[in-house]
Amino acid sequence: MVYEKDTKSLKNLLFQYYIPYEAGDSHYGGVEMPKWARTGSGSASCYAKHCGAEYVLSHDRYFKHLDPRLDSLRLVYDESFDEYDNILCLDLDMLVNTKENIFEIEFSDVAMVHELGVHTRQKSWLSKVMDSPGHERGIISYGKKLFGEDWVFPKSKLYPGENFRYLNGGFQLWSREGRKKARKDFKSVDDYYLHTRYTEQMYINLQLSQPVFNVTELDTSWNRLSSYQKLDGKINHYIGPHKRRMT
């Protein structure tokens, strides 16, 4: 069960970032923020104000030597964010459709949303990423390299019928304690990128599989995916080419 908490004495932040897309994703936006990103920023900024939180839209690249899509991890590794009690990181391709204050939800380290249906609706894609032989590309093989041959992804608590928990990185709600714990216990992001070349979502799922982390799963209404879910959520997420539907 999820309980509400008093947020009046807490310093909260809603964080987003825009860095020009590169390589195969360059059509989504260049140096100038595209209209869909400005729309997402406006939505998040209004929601932050409603929740009594600060809002930051960053254009600074934190991991200058890595894929810019890894930059949501800045909240973990950049100690300047330690002044905030709780930080909500939202992708710019998301629109908020609720007055409910997310910062009033009780959680411990981090709260995220499982991609319900990902194992059946995107089976070929997920299998290719997860099951490829060798830790050079396959996420499961890389996980076993990090954590031992007995390691497996944990099951979803909200959706136990799914093969395993797979959290979408577009919505991340972190406590200060959770961020400090991650800074201590997350394995090297450089090694991860060297071996897999994947984005922050796979990295976060791998690292949060460690039993030291207390992960609160929120229901899918907090991160509805346009690729295969009805966009009637509290926060709707316009994946890939659907970004242009935001404007």
PDB file of C-alpha atoms in Angstrom:
ATOM      1  CA  MET A   1       0.000   0.000   0.000  1.00  0.00           C
ATOM      2  CA  VAL A   2       1.197   3.542  -0.787  1.00  0.00           C
ATOM      3  CA  TYR A   3       0.697   6.192   1.881  1.00  0.00           C
ATOM      4  CA  GLU A   4       0.812   9.967   1.556  1.00  0.00           C
ATOM      5  CA  LYS A   5       3.274  12.138   3.458  1.00  0.00           C
ATOM      6  CA  ASP A   6       3.567  15.770   4.443  1.00  0.00           C
ATOM      7  CA  THR A   7       5.807  17.628   1.969  1.00  0.00           C
ATOM      8  CA  LYS A   8       5.607  21.164   3.371  1.00  0.00           C
ATOM      9  CA  SER A   9       9.027  20.988   5.025  1.00  0.00           C
ATOM     10  CA  LEU A  10      10.738  19.163   2.146  1.00  0.00           C
ATOM     11  CA  LYS A  11      12.776  20.645  -0.682  1.00  0.00           C
ATOM     12  CA  ASN A  12      11.696  18.902  -3.884  1.00  0.00           C
ATOM     13  CA  LEU A  13      12.800  19.234  -7.501  1.00  0.00           C
ATOM     14  CA  LEU A  14      11.411  18.294 -10.885  1.00  0.00           C
ATOM     15  CA  PHE A  15      14.374  17.822 -13.210  1.00  0.00           C
ATOM     16  CA  GLN A  16      14.533  17.547 -16.989  1.00  0.00           C
ATOM     17  CA  TYR A  17      17.313  17.856 -19.509  1.00  0.00           C
ATOM     18  CA  TYR A  18      17.635  18.510 -23.221  1.00  0.00           C
ATOM     19  CA  ILE A  19      20.801  17.612 -25.084  1.00  0.00           C
ATOM     20  CA  PRO A  20      20.820  17.552 -28.903  1.00  0.00           C
ATOM     21  CA  TYR A  21      20.177  14.082 -30.258  1.00  0.00           C
ATOM     22  CA  GLU A  22      22.968  12.238 -32.016  1.00  0.00           C
ATOM     23  CA  ALA A  23      23.463   9.626 -34.755  1.00  0.00           C
ATOM     24  CA  GLY A  24      20.335   7.597 -35.516  1.00  0.00           C
ATOM     25  CA  ASP A  25      18.173   9.730 -33.229  1.00  0.00           C
ATOM     26  CA  SER A  26      19.244  13.109 -34.625  1.00  0.00           C
ATOM     27  CA  HIS A  27      15.897  13.606 -36.381  1.00  0.00           C
ATOM     28  CA  TYR A  28      14.222  14.077 -32.981  1.00  0.00           C
ATOM     29  CA  GLY A  29      15.965  17.401 -32.335  1.00  0.00           C
ATOM     30  CA  GLY A  30      19.123  19.423 -32.860  1.00  0.00           C
ATOM     31  CA  VAL A  31      20.713  22.337 -31.045  1.00  0.00           C
ATOM     32  CA  GLU A  32      17.409  24.179 -30.822  1.00  0.00           C
ATOM     33  CA  MET A  33      14.797  22.454 -28.700  1.00  0.00           C
ATOM     34  CA  PRO A  34      11.998  21.107 -30.923  1.00  0.00           C
ATOM     35  CA  LYS A  35       8.390  22.073 -30.282  1.00  0.00           C
ATOM     36  CA  TRP A  36       7.517  18.739 -28.675  1.00  0.00           C
ATOM     37  CA  ALA A  37      10.315  19.196 -26.115  1.00  0.00           C
ATOM     38  CA  ARG A  38       9.201  22.742 -25.311  1.00  0.00           C
ATOM     39  CA  THR A  39       5.668  21.414 -24.810  1.00  0.00           C
ATOM     40  CA  GLY A  40       6.920  18.729 -22.430  1.00  0.00           C
ATOM     41  CA  SER A  41       8.986  21.260 -20.516  1.00  0.00           C
ATOM     42  CA  GLY A  42       6.012  23.585 -20.149  1.00  0.00           C
ATOM     43  CA  SER A  43       3.834  20.763 -18.852  1.00  0.00           C
ATOM     44  CA  ALA A  44       6.429  19.666 -16.288  1.00  0.00           C
ATOM     45  CA  SER A  45       7.149  23.229 -15.184  1.00  0.00           C
ATOM     46  CA  CYS A  46       3.462  23.855 -14.461  1.00  0.00           C
ATOM     47  CA  TYR A  47       3.233  20.572 -12.562  1.00  0.00           C
ATOM     48  CA  ALA A  48       6.289  21.431 -10.450  1.00  0.00           C
ATOM     49  CA  LYS A  49       4.718  24.753  -9.506  1.00  0.00           C
ATOM     50  CA  HIS A  50       1.473  22.988  -8.591  1.00  0.00           C
ATOM     51  CA  CYS A  51       3.416  20.592  -6.336  1.00  0.00           C
ATOM     52  CA  GLY A  52       5.442  23.349  -4.677  1.00  0.00           C
ATOM     53  CA  ALA A  53       8.665  21.992  -6.172  1.00  0.00           C
ATOM     54  CA  GLU A  54      11.511  23.710  -7.957  1.00  0.00           C
ATOM     55  CA  TYR A  55      11.939  23.129 -11.677  1.00  0.00           C
ATOM     56  CA  VAL A  56      15.221  22.755 -13.563  1.00  0.00           C
ATOM     57  CA  LEU A  57      15.688  22.222 -17.292  1.00  0.00           C
ATOM     58  CA  SER A  58      19.347  21.482 -17.925  1.00  0.00           C
ATOM     59  CA  HIS A  59      21.206  21.807 -21.212  1.00  0.00           C
ATOM     60  CA  ASP A  60      24.584  20.897 -19.735  1.00  0.00           C
ATOM     61  CA  ARG A  61      26.000  17.518 -20.654  1.00  0.00           C
ATOM     62  CA  TYR A  62      27.186  15.761 -17.487  1.00  0.00           C
ATOM     63  CA  PHE A  63      28.729  12.607 -19.004  1.00  0.00           C
ATOM     64  CA  LYS A  64      30.608  14.292 -21.808  1.00  0.00           C
ATOM     65  CA  HIS A  65      32.252  11.045 -22.939  1.00  0.00           C
ATOM     66  CA  LEU A  66      29.084   8.905 -22.963  1.00  0.00           C
ATOM     67  CA  ASP A  67      25.761   8.710 -24.775  1.00  0.00           C
ATOM     68  CA  PRO A  68      23.761  11.833 -23.770  1.00  0.00           C
ATOM     69  CA  ARG A  69      20.755   9.616 -22.987  1.00  0.00           C
ATOM     70  CA  LEU A  70      22.624   8.523 -19.859  1.00  0.00           C
ATOM     71  CA  ASP A  71      22.406  12.007 -18.374  1.00  0.00           C
ATOM     72  CA  SER A  72      19.421  11.300 -16.112  1.00  0.00           C
ATOM     73  CA  LEU A  73      22.022   9.471 -13.985  1.00  0.00           C
ATOM     74  CA  ARG A  74      23.403  12.892 -13.122  1.00  0.00           C
ATOM     75  CA  LEU A  75      20.885  12.971 -10.273  1.00  0.00           C
ATOM     76  CA  VAL A  76      22.762  10.073  -8.693  1.00  0.00           C
ATOM     77  CA  TYR A  77      26.349  11.079  -9.355  1.00  0.00           C
ATOM     78  CA  ASP A  78      26.251  14.878  -9.107  1.00  0.00           C
ATOM     79  CA  GLU A  79      26.507  15.732  -5.395  1.00  0.00           C
ATOM     80  CA  SER A  80      25.175  19.244  -5.980  1.00  0.00           C
ATOM     81  CA  PHE A  81      21.673  17.710  -6.048  1.00  0.00           C
ATOM     82  CA  ASP A  82      22.053  16.490  -2.457  1.00  0.00           C
ATOM     83  CA  GLU A  83      20.326  19.670  -1.242  1.00  0.00           C
ATOM     84  CA  TYR A  84      17.004  18.229  -2.453  1.00  0.00           C
ATOM     85  CA  ASP A  85      14.981  15.774  -0.400  1.00  0.00           C
ATOM     86  CA  ASN A  86      13.209  14.251  -3.411  1.00  0.00           C
ATOM     87  CA  ILE A  87      13.784  14.606  -7.145  1.00  0.00           C
ATOM     88  CA  LEU A  88      11.386  13.641  -9.918  1.00  0.00           C
ATOM     89  CA  CYS A  89      13.091  13.200 -13.282  1.00  0.00           C
ATOM     90  CA  LEU A  90      10.764  13.182 -16.292  1.00  0.00           C
ATOM     91  CA  ASP A  91      11.647  12.738 -19.942  1.00  0.00           C
ATOM     92  CA  LEU A  92      10.673  15.720 -22.057  1.00  0.00           C
ATOM     93  CA  ASP A  93       8.375  13.574 -24.199  1.00  0.00           C
ATOM     94  CA  MET A  94       5.864  13.294 -21.341  1.00  0.00           C
ATOM     95  CA  LEU A  95       2.718  15.300 -20.587  1.00  0.00           C
ATOM     96  CA  VAL A  96       1.332  15.580 -17.066  1.00  0.00           C
ATOM     97  CA  ASN A  97      -2.424  15.093 -16.767  1.00  0.00           C
ATOM     98  CA  THR A  98      -3.008  15.118 -13.008  1.00  0.00           C
ATOM     99  CA  LYS A  99      -3.264  17.448 -10.031  1.00  0.00           C
ATOM    100  CA  GLU A 100      -2.163  14.684  -7.670  1.00  0.00           C
ATOM    101  CA  ASN A 101       1.091  15.626  -5.955  1.00  0.00           C
ATOM    102  CA  ILE A 102       3.625  12.891  -6.688  1.00  0.00           C
ATOM    103  CA  PHE A 103       5.861  14.162  -3.875  1.00  0.00           C
ATOM    104  CA  GLU A 104       3.196  13.178  -1.330  1.00  0.00           C
ATOM    105  CA  ILE A 105       3.585   9.497  -2.188  1.00  0.00           C
ATOM    106  CA  GLU A 106       5.443   7.507   0.439  1.00  0.00           C
ATOM    107  CA  PHE A 107       8.512   5.673  -0.850  1.00  0.00           C
ATOM    108  CA  SER A 108      12.005   4.803   0.347  1.00  0.00           C
ATOM    109  CA  ASP A 109      14.836   4.846  -2.224  1.00  0.00           C
ATOM    110  CA  VAL A 110      13.214   5.200  -5.641  1.00  0.00           C
ATOM    111  CA  ALA A 111       9.777   4.939  -7.245  1.00  0.00           C
ATOM    112  CA  MET A 112       9.326   3.923 -10.893  1.00  0.00           C
ATOM    113  CA  VAL A 113       6.837   2.216 -13.222  1.00  0.00           C
ATOM    114  CA  HIS A 114       7.100  -1.262 -14.726  1.00  0.00           C
ATOM    115  CA  GLU A 115       6.473  -1.474 -18.483  1.00  0.00           C
ATOM    116  CA  LEU A 116       3.388  -3.666 -18.284  1.00  0.00           C
ATOM    117  CA  GLY A 117       3.143  -5.929 -21.337  1.00  0.00           C
ATOM    118  CA  VAL A 118       6.689  -5.361 -22.545  1.00  0.00           C
ATOM    119  CA  HIS A 119       7.460  -9.096 -22.468  1.00  0.00           C
ATOM    120  CA  THR A 120       4.666  -9.975 -24.876  1.00  0.00           C
ATOM    121  CA  ARG A 121       4.106  -6.885 -27.008  1.00  0.00           C
ATOM    122  CA  GLN A 122       7.790  -6.159 -27.682  1.00  0.00           C
ATOM    123  CA  LYS A 123       9.120  -9.673 -27.233  1.00  0.00           C
ATOM    124  CA  SER A 124      11.479  -9.704 -30.206  1.00  0.00           C
ATOM    125  CA  TRP A 125      13.074  -6.372 -29.256  1.00  0.00           C
ATOM    126  CA  LEU A 126      13.443  -7.198 -25.582  1.00  0.00           C
ATOM    127  CA  SER A 127      14.727 -10.686 -26.249  1.00  0.00           C
ATOM    128  CA  LYS A 128      17.365  -9.348 -28.615  1.00  0.00           C
ATOM    129  CA  VAL A 129      18.614  -6.913 -25.990  1.00  0.00           C
ATOM    130  CA  MET A 130      18.352  -9.206 -22.974  1.00  0.00           C
ATOM    131  CA  ASP A 131      19.279 -12.621 -24.305  1.00  0.00           C
ATOM    132  CA  SER A 132      22.139 -11.950 -26.705  1.00  0.00           C
ATOM    133  CA  PRO A 133      25.065 -14.248 -25.814  1.00  0.00           C
ATOM    134  CA  GLY A 134      28.033 -12.724 -24.100  1.00  0.00           C
ATOM    135  CA  HIS A 135      28.182  -9.675 -21.818  1.00  0.00           C
ATOM    136  CA  GLU A 136      29.432  -7.555 -24.737  1.00  0.00           C
ATOM    137  CA  ARG A 137      25.777  -6.945 -25.677  1.00  0.00           C
ATOM    138  CA  GLY A 138      23.314  -9.136 -23.809  1.00  0.00           C
ATOM    139  CA  ILE A 139      21.992  -7.454 -20.666  1.00  0.00           C
ATOM    140  CA  ILE A 140      21.288 -10.694 -18.806  1.00  0.00           C
ATOM    141  CA  SER A 141      24.788 -12.002 -19.554  1.00  0.00           C
ATOM    142  CA  TYR A 142      26.248  -8.697 -18.418  1.00  0.00           C
ATOM    143  CA  GLY A 143      24.187  -8.865 -15.229  1.00  0.00           C
ATOM    144  CA  LYS A 144      25.637 -12.290 -14.472  1.00  0.00           C
ATOM    145  CA  LYS A 145      29.106 -10.882 -15.103  1.00  0.00           C
ATOM    146  CA  LEU A 146      28.449  -8.160 -12.522  1.00  0.00           C
ATOM    147  CA  PHE A 147      26.502 -10.033  -9.863  1.00  0.00           C
ATOM    148  CA  GLY A 148      27.279 -13.748 -10.353  1.00  0.00           C
ATOM    149  CA  GLU A 149      25.856 -16.688 -12.287  1.00  0.00           C
ATOM    150  CA  ASP A 150      22.856 -17.028  -9.957  1.00  0.00           C
ATOM    151  CA  TRP A 151      21.696 -13.467 -10.593  1.00  0.00           C
ATOM    152  CA  VAL A 152      18.286 -12.856 -12.189  1.00  0.00           C
ATOM    153  CA  PHE A 153      16.071  -9.803 -12.604  1.00  0.00           C
ATOM    154  CA  PRO A 154      13.527  -9.534  -9.763  1.00  0.00           C
ATOM    155  CA  LYS A 155       9.814 -10.061 -10.356  1.00  0.00           C
ATOM    156  CA  SER A 156       7.393  -7.156 -10.479  1.00  0.00           C
ATOM    157  CA  LYS A 157       5.440  -6.854  -7.230  1.00  0.00           C
ATOM    158  CA  LEU A 158       2.506  -5.065  -8.858  1.00  0.00           C
ATOM    159  CA  TYR A 159       2.429  -7.292 -11.931  1.00  0.00           C
ATOM    160  CA  PRO A 160       3.710 -10.732 -10.840  1.00  0.00           C
ATOM    161  CA  GLY A 161       2.500 -12.360 -14.058  1.00  0.00           C
ATOM    162  CA  GLU A 162       5.262 -10.607 -15.995  1.00  0.00           C
ATOM    163  CA  ASN A 163       8.504 -12.505 -16.666  1.00  0.00           C
ATOM    164  CA  PHE A 164      10.511  -9.999 -14.621  1.00  0.00           C
ATOM    165  CA  ARG A 165      10.405  -6.363 -13.565  1.00  0.00           C
ATOM    166  CA  TYR A 166      11.379  -3.891 -16.278  1.00  0.00           C
ATOM    167  CA  LEU A 167      11.263  -0.251 -15.165  1.00  0.00           C
ATOM    168  CA  ASN A 168      10.868   2.586 -17.655  1.00  0.00           C
ATOM    169  CA  GLY A 169      13.541   5.249 -17.159  1.00  0.00           C
ATOM    170  CA  GLY A 170      11.355   8.151 -18.292  1.00  0.00           C
ATOM    171  CA  PHE A 171       9.896   8.499 -14.790  1.00  0.00           C
ATOM    172  CA  GLN A 172      12.268   8.349 -11.821  1.00  0.00           C
ATOM    173  CA  LEU A 173      11.378   9.585  -8.333  1.00  0.00           C
ATOM    174  CA  TRP A 174      14.425   9.510  -6.064  1.00  0.00           C
ATOM    175  CA  SER A 175      14.847  10.272  -2.383  1.00  0.00           C
ATOM    176  CA  ARG A 176      18.093  11.763  -1.114  1.00  0.00           C
ATOM    177  CA  GLU A 177      18.823   8.515   0.709  1.00  0.00           C
ATOM    178  CA  GLY A 178      18.234   6.508  -2.456  1.00  0.00           C
ATOM    179  CA  ARG A 179      20.518   8.701  -4.534  1.00  0.00           C
ATOM    180  CA  LYS A 180      23.328   8.441  -1.992  1.00  0.00           C
ATOM    181  CA  LYS A 181      22.869   4.681  -1.794  1.00  0.00           C
ATOM    182  CA  ALA A 182      23.002   4.452  -5.596  1.00  0.00           C
ATOM    183  CA  ARG A 183      26.141   6.559  -5.704  1.00  0.00           C
ATOM    184  CA  LYS A 184      27.738   4.048  -3.362  1.00  0.00           C
ATOM    185  CA  ASP A 185      26.366   0.756  -4.756  1.00  0.00           C
ATOM    186  CA  PHE A 186      25.785   1.326  -8.475  1.00  0.00           C
ATOM    187  CA  LYS A 187      28.499  -0.317 -10.572  1.00  0.00           C
ATOM    188  CA  SER A 188      30.602   1.612 -13.086  1.00  0.00           C
ATOM    189  CA  VAL A 189      28.549   3.382 -15.742  1.00  0.00           C
ATOM    190  CA  ASP A 190      31.656   3.557 -17.953  1.00  0.00           C
ATOM    191  CA  ASP A 191      32.100  -0.215 -17.844  1.00  0.00           C
ATOM    192  CA  TYR A 192      28.396  -0.684 -18.556  1.00  0.00           C
ATOM    193  CA  TYR A 193      28.500   1.543 -21.628  1.00  0.00           C
ATOM    194  CA  LEU A 194      31.769   0.030 -22.861  1.00  0.00           C
ATOM    195  CA  HIS A 195      30.232  -3.465 -22.845  1.00  0.00           C
ATOM    196  CA  THR A 196      26.619  -2.814 -23.853  1.00  0.00           C
ATOM    197  CA  ARG A 197      26.276   0.563 -25.615  1.00  0.00           C
ATOM    198  CA  TYR A 198      22.750   0.857 -24.218  1.00  0.00           C
ATOM    199  CA  THR A 199      21.036   3.786 -22.496  1.00  0.00           C
ATOM    200  CA  GLU A 200      20.253   4.618 -18.872  1.00  0.00           C
ATOM    201  CA  GLN A 201      17.135   2.444 -18.740  1.00  0.00           C
ATOM    202  CA  MET A 202      19.013  -0.848 -18.920  1.00  0.00           C
ATOM    203  CA  TYR A 203      21.662   0.460 -16.540  1.00  0.00           C
ATOM    204  CA  ILE A 204      19.086   1.459 -13.929  1.00  0.00           C
ATOM    205  CA  ASN A 205      17.255  -1.858 -14.201  1.00  0.00           C
ATOM    206  CA  LEU A 206      20.504  -3.748 -13.704  1.00  0.00           C
ATOM    207  CA  GLN A 207      21.610  -1.688 -10.731  1.00  0.00           C
ATOM    208  CA  LEU A 208      18.225  -1.631  -8.989  1.00  0.00           C
ATOM    209  CA  SER A 209      18.094  -5.429  -9.185  1.00  0.00           C
ATOM    210  CA  GLN A 210      20.490  -5.441  -6.238  1.00  0.00           C
ATOM    211  CA  PRO A 211      18.561  -6.365  -3.051  1.00  0.00           C
ATOM    212  CA  VAL A 212      20.032  -3.403  -1.168  1.00  0.00           C
ATOM    213  CA  PHE A 213      17.604  -1.087  -2.989  1.00  0.00           C
ATOM    214  CA  ASN A 214      14.024  -0.518  -1.887  1.00  0.00           C
ATOM    215  CA  VAL A 215      12.123   0.029  -5.157  1.00  0.00           C
ATOM    216  CA  THR A 216       8.532   1.246  -4.973  1.00  0.00           C
ATOM    217  CA  GLU A 217       6.526   0.283  -8.049  1.00  0.00           C
ATOM    218  CA  LEU A 218       3.815   2.740  -9.055  1.00  0.00           C
ATOM    219  CA  ASP A 219       0.954   1.667 -11.301  1.00  0.00           C
ATOM    220  CA  THR A 220       1.127   2.377 -15.022  1.00  0.00           C
ATOM    221  CA  SER A 221      -1.078   5.480 -14.786  1.00  0.00           C
ATOM    222  CA  TRP A 222       2.081   7.364 -13.758  1.00  0.00           C
ATOM    223  CA  ASN A 223       3.872   6.481 -17.020  1.00  0.00           C
ATOM    224  CA  ARG A 224       1.531   5.485 -19.850  1.00  0.00           C
ATOM    225  CA  LEU A 225       3.447   4.532 -22.981  1.00  0.00           C
ATOM    226  CA  SER A 226       2.130   5.683 -26.355  1.00  0.00           C
ATOM    227  CA  SER A 227       3.664   2.696 -28.144  1.00  0.00           C
ATOM    228  CA  TYR A 228       1.112   0.184 -26.831  1.00  0.00           C
ATOM    229  CA  GLN A 229      -0.922   1.644 -23.954  1.00  0.00           C
ATOM    230  CA  LYS A 230      -3.988   3.908 -23.909  1.00  0.00           C
ATOM    231  CA  LEU A 231      -2.963   7.488 -23.161  1.00  0.00           C
ATOM    232  CA  ASP A 232      -5.356   8.071 -20.275  1.00  0.00           C
ATOM    233  CA  GLY A 233      -2.770   8.208 -17.502  1.00  0.00           C
ATOM    234  CA  LYS A 234      -1.719  10.747 -14.931  1.00  0.00           C
ATOM    235  CA  ILE A 235       1.442  11.137 -17.006  1.00  0.00           C
ATOM    236  CA  ASN A 236       1.468  10.128 -20.671  1.00  0.00           C
ATOM    237  CA  HIS A 237       4.732   9.214 -22.387  1.00  0.00           C
ATOM    238  CA  TYR A 238       5.054   9.809 -26.144  1.00  0.00           C
ATOM    239  CA  ILE A 239       7.641   7.251 -27.209  1.00  0.00           C
ATOM    240  CA  GLY A 240       9.834   7.571 -30.315  1.00  0.00           C
ATOM    241  CA  PRO A 241       8.040   8.991 -33.377  1.00  0.00           C
ATOM    242  CA  HIS A 242       4.930   9.664 -31.271  1.00  0.00           C
ATOM    243  CA  LYS A 243       6.703  12.716 -29.826  1.00  0.00           C
ATOM    244  CA  ARG A 244       5.218  14.859 -32.563  1.00  0.00           C
ATOM    245  CA  ARG A 245       1.731  14.050 -31.325  1.00  0.00           C
ATOM    246  CA  MET A 246       2.447  16.272 -28.305  1.00  0.00           C
ATOM    247  CA  THR A 247       2.173  19.495 -30.331  1.00  0.00           C
TER     248      THR A 247
END
